Short mmCIF file of C-alpha atoms in Angstrom, two decimals:
data_model
loop_
_atom_site.label_atom_id
_atom_site.label_comp_id
_atom_site.label_asym_id
_atom_site.label_seq_id
_atom_site.Cartn_x
_atom_site.Cartn_y
_atom_site.Cartn_z
CA MET A 1 17.96 171.66 38.82
CA SER A 2 18.19 174.50 36.32
CA LEU A 3 16.30 177.73 37.08
CA PRO A 4 14.67 179.97 34.50
CA ALA A 5 16.74 183.09 33.89
CA ASP A 6 14.03 185.40 35.21
CA GLN A 7 14.04 183.58 38.57
CA VAL A 8 17.78 183.62 39.16
CA THR A 9 17.94 187.32 40.05
CA THR A 10 14.94 187.11 42.39
CA ILE A 11 16.28 184.11 44.27
CA THR A 12 19.80 185.54 44.43
CA GLU A 13 18.51 188.80 45.93
CA TYR A 14 16.43 186.88 48.47
CA LEU A 15 19.35 184.71 49.58
CA THR A 16 21.74 187.66 49.74
CA THR A 17 19.32 189.69 51.85
CA ASN A 18 18.22 186.96 54.24
CA PHE A 19 21.35 184.83 54.42
CA PRO A 20 24.31 187.23 54.15
CA GLU A 21 27.92 186.15 54.44
CA LYS A 22 29.06 186.32 58.06
CA GLY A 23 32.49 187.81 58.40
CA LYS A 24 34.08 186.09 55.42
CA PRO A 25 37.17 187.96 54.25
CA ALA A 26 37.64 188.84 50.61
CA GLY A 27 40.16 186.73 48.75
CA VAL A 28 43.41 188.66 48.34
CA VAL A 29 44.91 188.48 44.85
CA ILE A 30 48.70 188.64 44.56
CA SER A 31 50.09 188.76 41.05
CA GLY A 32 53.16 186.86 39.97
CA PRO A 33 54.98 185.08 37.16
CA VAL A 34 52.91 181.89 36.98
CA LYS A 35 49.90 181.63 34.64
CA VAL A 36 47.02 179.27 35.41
CA SER A 37 43.65 178.47 33.88
CA PHE A 38 40.53 177.04 35.49
CA ALA A 39 37.97 174.61 34.09
CA GLU A 40 34.76 173.56 35.84
CA TRP A 41 32.26 170.78 35.22
CA SER A 42 28.82 170.12 36.72
CA VAL A 43 28.63 166.60 38.13
CA PRO A 44 25.77 164.30 37.01
CA THR A 45 24.04 163.98 40.39
CA PRO A 46 22.82 167.31 41.84
CA GLY A 47 23.47 167.68 45.55
CA SER A 48 26.03 164.89 45.63
CA ARG A 49 28.63 167.20 47.24
CA PRO A 50 31.69 166.31 45.17
CA HIS A 51 34.75 166.14 47.40
CA ASP A 52 38.34 164.86 47.52
CA PRO A 53 39.51 165.19 43.90
CA LEU A 54 42.12 162.69 42.73
CA ALA A 55 44.16 162.91 39.53
CA ALA A 56 44.67 159.30 38.40
CA ARG A 57 47.63 158.09 36.36
CA ASP A 58 45.52 157.73 33.21
CA GLY A 59 44.65 161.43 33.28
CA SER A 60 41.14 161.00 34.65
CA LEU A 61 39.79 162.94 37.63
CA TRP A 62 38.01 161.13 40.45
CA TYR A 63 35.86 162.53 43.25
CA THR A 64 33.64 161.31 46.06
CA GLY A 65 29.92 162.02 45.79
CA GLN A 66 29.51 162.10 49.55
CA MET A 67 25.77 162.70 49.75
CA ALA A 68 24.94 160.36 46.84
CA ASN A 69 27.12 157.45 48.01
CA VAL A 70 29.04 157.26 44.73
CA LEU A 71 32.52 157.65 43.37
CA GLY A 72 32.73 159.70 40.19
CA ARG A 73 35.18 159.67 37.29
CA LEU A 74 35.63 162.51 34.80
CA ASP A 75 37.56 162.35 31.55
CA PRO A 76 38.74 165.99 31.21
CA ARG A 77 39.44 165.51 27.50
CA THR A 78 35.86 164.61 26.64
CA GLY A 79 33.93 165.98 29.63
CA ARG A 80 32.28 162.58 30.13
CA PHE A 81 31.38 161.39 33.60
CA LYS A 82 30.78 157.95 35.04
CA GLU A 83 29.48 157.39 38.55
CA TYR A 84 29.97 154.17 40.51
CA PRO A 85 27.44 153.27 43.22
CA LEU A 86 28.95 151.92 46.43
CA LYS A 87 27.98 148.83 48.37
CA THR A 88 27.03 150.09 51.84
CA PRO A 89 24.25 152.72 51.82
CA HIS A 90 25.10 156.14 53.26
CA SER A 91 28.76 155.21 53.71
CA GLY A 92 29.90 158.82 53.24
CA PRO A 93 32.80 158.24 50.84
CA HIS A 94 35.75 160.46 51.63
CA GLY A 95 39.42 160.62 50.67
CA LEU A 96 40.71 158.96 47.50
CA VAL A 97 43.94 157.20 46.55
CA GLU A 98 44.90 155.01 43.61
CA ASP A 99 46.88 151.79 44.01
CA LYS A 100 49.48 150.48 41.56
CA GLY A 101 46.87 148.35 39.80
CA GLY A 102 44.53 151.29 39.14
CA ALA A 103 41.97 150.48 41.86
CA ILE A 104 40.51 153.46 43.71
CA TRP A 105 40.43 153.32 47.52
CA TYR A 106 38.29 155.49 49.77
CA THR A 107 37.17 155.83 53.37
CA GLY A 108 33.58 155.25 54.39
CA ASN A 109 33.52 158.26 56.71
CA THR A 110 30.05 157.48 58.05
CA GLY A 111 30.19 153.75 57.37
CA ALA A 112 33.18 152.72 59.53
CA LEU A 113 34.94 151.11 56.58
CA ILE A 114 37.65 151.31 53.96
CA GLY A 115 36.50 150.64 50.40
CA LYS A 116 38.21 149.56 47.19
CA LEU A 117 36.63 150.13 43.77
CA ASP A 118 37.68 148.26 40.63
CA PRO A 119 36.94 150.77 37.84
CA ARG A 120 36.91 148.03 35.20
CA THR A 121 34.08 146.05 36.78
CA GLY A 122 32.52 148.43 39.31
CA ALA A 123 33.07 145.82 42.03
CA VAL A 124 33.53 147.19 45.54
CA THR A 125 35.46 145.45 48.31
CA GLU A 126 34.95 146.68 51.86
CA TYR A 127 37.11 146.38 54.97
CA THR A 128 35.27 147.13 58.21
CA MET A 129 36.90 148.68 61.24
CA PRO A 130 37.89 146.16 63.94
CA ASP A 131 36.99 148.58 66.74
CA PRO A 132 33.36 149.77 67.03
CA ASP A 133 34.61 153.14 68.28
CA ALA A 134 36.46 153.72 64.99
CA LYS A 135 33.37 154.99 63.22
CA ASP A 136 34.82 157.70 61.00
CA PRO A 137 37.87 156.74 58.92
CA HIS A 138 38.90 159.92 57.17
CA THR A 139 42.05 160.40 55.04
CA LEU A 140 44.15 157.62 53.51
CA ILE A 141 47.45 157.18 51.69
CA PHE A 142 49.71 154.38 50.44
CA ASP A 143 53.33 154.06 51.46
CA GLN A 144 56.07 152.79 49.15
CA SER A 145 55.55 149.16 50.19
CA GLY A 146 51.85 149.18 49.35
CA ILE A 147 50.54 149.46 52.90
CA LEU A 148 47.48 151.70 53.25
CA TRP A 149 47.49 154.16 56.14
CA PHE A 150 44.49 156.18 57.27
CA THR A 151 43.25 158.52 59.98
CA VAL A 152 40.14 158.07 62.11
CA GLN A 153 39.45 161.61 63.20
CA ASN A 154 36.88 161.61 66.00
CA ALA A 155 37.93 158.20 67.32
CA ASN A 156 41.51 159.53 67.69
CA ARG A 157 43.15 156.69 65.79
CA VAL A 158 45.68 156.12 63.03
CA GLY A 159 45.12 152.96 60.99
CA ARG A 160 47.22 150.54 58.96
CA LEU A 161 45.66 148.19 56.39
CA ASP A 162 47.57 145.46 54.56
CA PRO A 163 45.76 144.98 51.21
CA LYS A 164 47.31 141.53 50.79
CA THR A 165 45.71 140.12 53.95
CA GLY A 166 43.00 142.66 54.80
CA GLU A 167 44.44 142.99 58.31
CA ILE A 168 43.77 146.33 60.00
CA LYS A 169 45.73 147.68 62.96
CA LEU A 170 44.58 150.77 64.85
CA LEU A 171 47.02 152.97 66.75
CA THR A 172 46.16 155.55 69.41
CA PRO A 173 48.11 158.83 69.49
CA PRO A 174 49.48 159.95 72.88
CA THR A 175 47.34 163.10 72.95
CA PRO A 176 43.64 162.47 73.71
CA LYS A 177 41.12 163.96 71.28
CA SER A 178 43.90 165.02 68.92
CA ARG A 179 41.71 164.27 65.86
CA PRO A 180 44.17 162.91 63.27
CA TYR A 181 43.23 164.39 59.89
CA GLY A 182 45.48 164.84 56.81
CA MET A 183 48.34 162.42 56.01
CA ALA A 184 51.51 162.25 53.91
CA VAL A 185 54.49 159.89 53.59
CA THR A 186 58.19 160.78 53.42
CA SER A 187 60.65 159.36 50.90
CA LYS A 188 61.74 156.90 53.58
CA GLY A 189 58.23 155.61 54.22
CA VAL A 190 57.60 157.46 57.49
CA VAL A 191 53.94 158.41 57.86
CA PHE A 192 53.10 161.93 59.02
CA TYR A 193 49.68 163.25 59.99
CA VAL A 194 48.31 166.50 61.35
CA ALA A 195 46.21 166.58 64.51
CA PHE A 196 43.26 168.88 63.84
CA GLY A 197 42.17 168.82 67.49
CA THR A 198 45.42 170.19 68.86
CA ASN A 199 48.60 172.03 67.84
CA LYS A 200 50.60 168.96 66.87
CA VAL A 201 51.98 167.01 63.94
CA GLY A 202 52.45 163.27 64.42
CA SER A 203 54.61 160.63 62.79
CA VAL A 204 54.36 156.84 62.70
CA ASP A 205 57.38 154.56 62.40
CA PRO A 206 56.23 151.96 59.84
CA LYS A 207 58.35 149.22 61.46
CA THR A 208 57.69 149.72 65.16
CA LEU A 209 54.33 151.53 64.80
CA GLU A 210 55.55 154.00 67.40
CA ILE A 211 53.93 157.44 67.25
CA HIS A 212 55.96 160.60 67.84
CA GLU A 213 54.35 164.02 68.23
CA TYR A 214 55.81 167.40 67.27
CA PRO A 215 54.22 170.38 69.08
CA LEU A 216 53.76 173.54 67.02
CA PRO A 217 54.78 176.92 68.49
CA ASP A 218 51.30 178.42 68.88
CA PRO A 219 48.81 176.56 71.12
CA ALA A 220 45.99 177.92 68.93
CA SER A 221 47.29 176.15 65.80
CA ARG A 222 44.96 173.59 64.26
CA PRO A 223 46.73 171.99 61.29
CA ARG A 224 44.24 170.36 58.93
CA ARG A 225 46.06 169.14 55.81
CA ILE A 226 49.65 168.23 55.10
CA THR A 227 52.13 167.70 52.27
CA ILE A 228 55.82 166.75 52.09
CA THR A 229 58.50 168.04 49.71
CA SER A 230 61.32 165.95 48.24
CA ASP A 231 63.66 166.95 51.09
CA ASP A 232 61.19 165.37 53.56
CA ILE A 233 60.18 168.73 55.00
CA VAL A 234 56.59 168.74 56.27
CA TRP A 235 54.25 171.55 55.21
CA TYR A 236 50.88 172.09 56.86
CA ALA A 237 47.82 174.28 56.48
CA ASP A 238 46.94 175.91 59.81
CA PHE A 239 43.19 176.20 59.39
CA SER A 240 42.37 178.03 62.61
CA ARG A 241 44.97 180.80 62.44
CA GLY A 242 45.32 181.38 58.70
CA TYR A 243 48.95 180.33 58.34
CA LEU A 244 51.14 178.15 56.13
CA GLY A 245 53.57 176.13 58.22
CA ARG A 246 56.87 174.32 57.66
CA LEU A 247 58.16 171.62 60.03
CA ASP A 248 61.64 170.12 59.89
CA PRO A 249 61.29 166.65 61.50
CA LYS A 250 65.05 166.45 62.10
CA THR A 251 65.06 169.44 64.42
CA GLY A 252 61.40 169.79 65.34
CA ARG A 253 61.61 173.45 64.36
CA ALA A 254 58.55 175.04 62.78
CA SER A 255 58.39 178.17 60.62
CA GLU A 256 55.19 179.95 59.63
CA TRP A 257 53.92 182.50 57.10
CA PRO A 258 50.59 184.37 57.33
CA SER A 259 48.29 183.32 54.51
CA PRO A 260 47.63 186.19 52.06
CA SER A 261 43.93 186.62 52.91
CA GLY A 262 44.49 186.83 56.64
CA PRO A 263 43.68 185.02 59.89
CA LYS A 264 40.18 183.96 58.81
CA SER A 265 41.23 182.61 55.41
CA GLU A 266 41.11 178.97 56.62
CA PRO A 267 43.92 177.30 54.63
CA TYR A 268 42.79 173.78 53.79
CA GLY A 269 43.76 171.45 50.92
CA ILE A 270 47.51 171.48 50.28
CA SER A 271 49.92 169.86 47.83
CA ALA A 272 53.57 170.09 46.77
CA ILE A 273 54.31 170.16 43.03
CA ASN A 274 58.00 170.24 42.11
CA ASP A 275 58.67 171.36 45.69
CA VAL A 276 56.43 174.41 45.32
CA ILE A 277 53.52 174.58 47.77
CA TRP A 278 49.95 174.99 46.54
CA TYR A 279 46.93 175.26 48.84
CA SER A 280 43.42 176.64 49.05
CA GLU A 281 41.96 179.37 51.24
CA SER A 282 38.53 177.96 52.01
CA GLY A 283 37.26 180.76 54.24
CA THR A 284 37.45 183.62 51.76
CA THR A 285 34.79 185.01 49.43
CA PRO A 286 35.44 183.79 46.84
CA ASN A 287 37.85 180.98 47.71
CA THR A 288 41.40 181.23 46.42
CA VAL A 289 44.27 179.07 45.23
CA VAL A 290 47.62 180.04 46.76
CA ARG A 291 51.11 179.30 45.46
CA PHE A 292 54.13 179.61 47.76
CA ASP A 293 57.72 179.26 46.56
CA PRO A 294 59.91 178.10 49.49
CA LYS A 295 63.05 179.39 47.74
CA THR A 296 61.86 182.97 47.44
CA GLU A 297 59.22 182.86 50.20
CA LYS A 298 56.84 184.68 47.87
CA PHE A 299 53.11 184.10 47.45
CA GLN A 300 50.95 184.24 44.34
CA THR A 301 47.17 183.83 44.46
CA TRP A 302 44.16 183.36 42.19
CA VAL A 303 40.44 183.62 42.81
CA ILE A 304 38.56 180.39 42.06
CA PRO A 305 35.74 181.19 39.57
CA GLY A 306 33.17 179.00 41.32
CA GLY A 307 34.79 179.28 44.73
CA GLY A 308 31.88 179.95 47.03
CA ASN A 309 31.64 178.64 50.57
#
């Protein structure tokens, strides 16, 4: 909904006065050699809560419209959107990955399912969880052999789906209530996940399905998202403490760096591009994008233009 210009100031003042920010730190800006630009688009369905952006191989951008039960596709070159309605109502689409054939897979976070969308036809295929307790599949990723792995956060499970047969296997981590969250895969096909309910990183052997846990140094750590560089080093965003972490699976040794905006900055989404780490600080006002070069151990940050909380 668009507001008349004369109402924007009045409403903004009301919200600022009656609903002030509560202890959100300011985003810290650190200059550096890299130049970036930001572009923003308004999605077609207001209130859809766009989430989980995915850059597809054809250059399009995908997102989940969690509150509208749609998947959305944006062509950045033209600015055109297309939204795809999903099969099960209120399925809470979350997490996106693209398979080798161009299909888009997602988790039904409130629908206890994994979904597959064919962008050419709009057809949706659903795979329901075999365990009624596995109600909230969360993050998903493909390994090199085409097997789909996913986390089930509140049910404390890690899942394996074979797209060829539709078979789903659910694994239980050793630590109760560990809340598996973000996932990544090494160059050798080993699946790693972060346990958002405890201070651990877990790995799954794709052949034996054995789970191994790596404790992090600080008991207060709550890693939320994860990425892996080409040397198979695991990097994690410690949401609770405001740190960027590095884990060497060969030694189990973890190293950490305070995030630029401090202990309440809430590092969240994270990715490795050419072995440089990029992540977001979701607890700052406004939110920031952070770049960390492992070779120099230097940070560079940018404020996100529309990065509210």
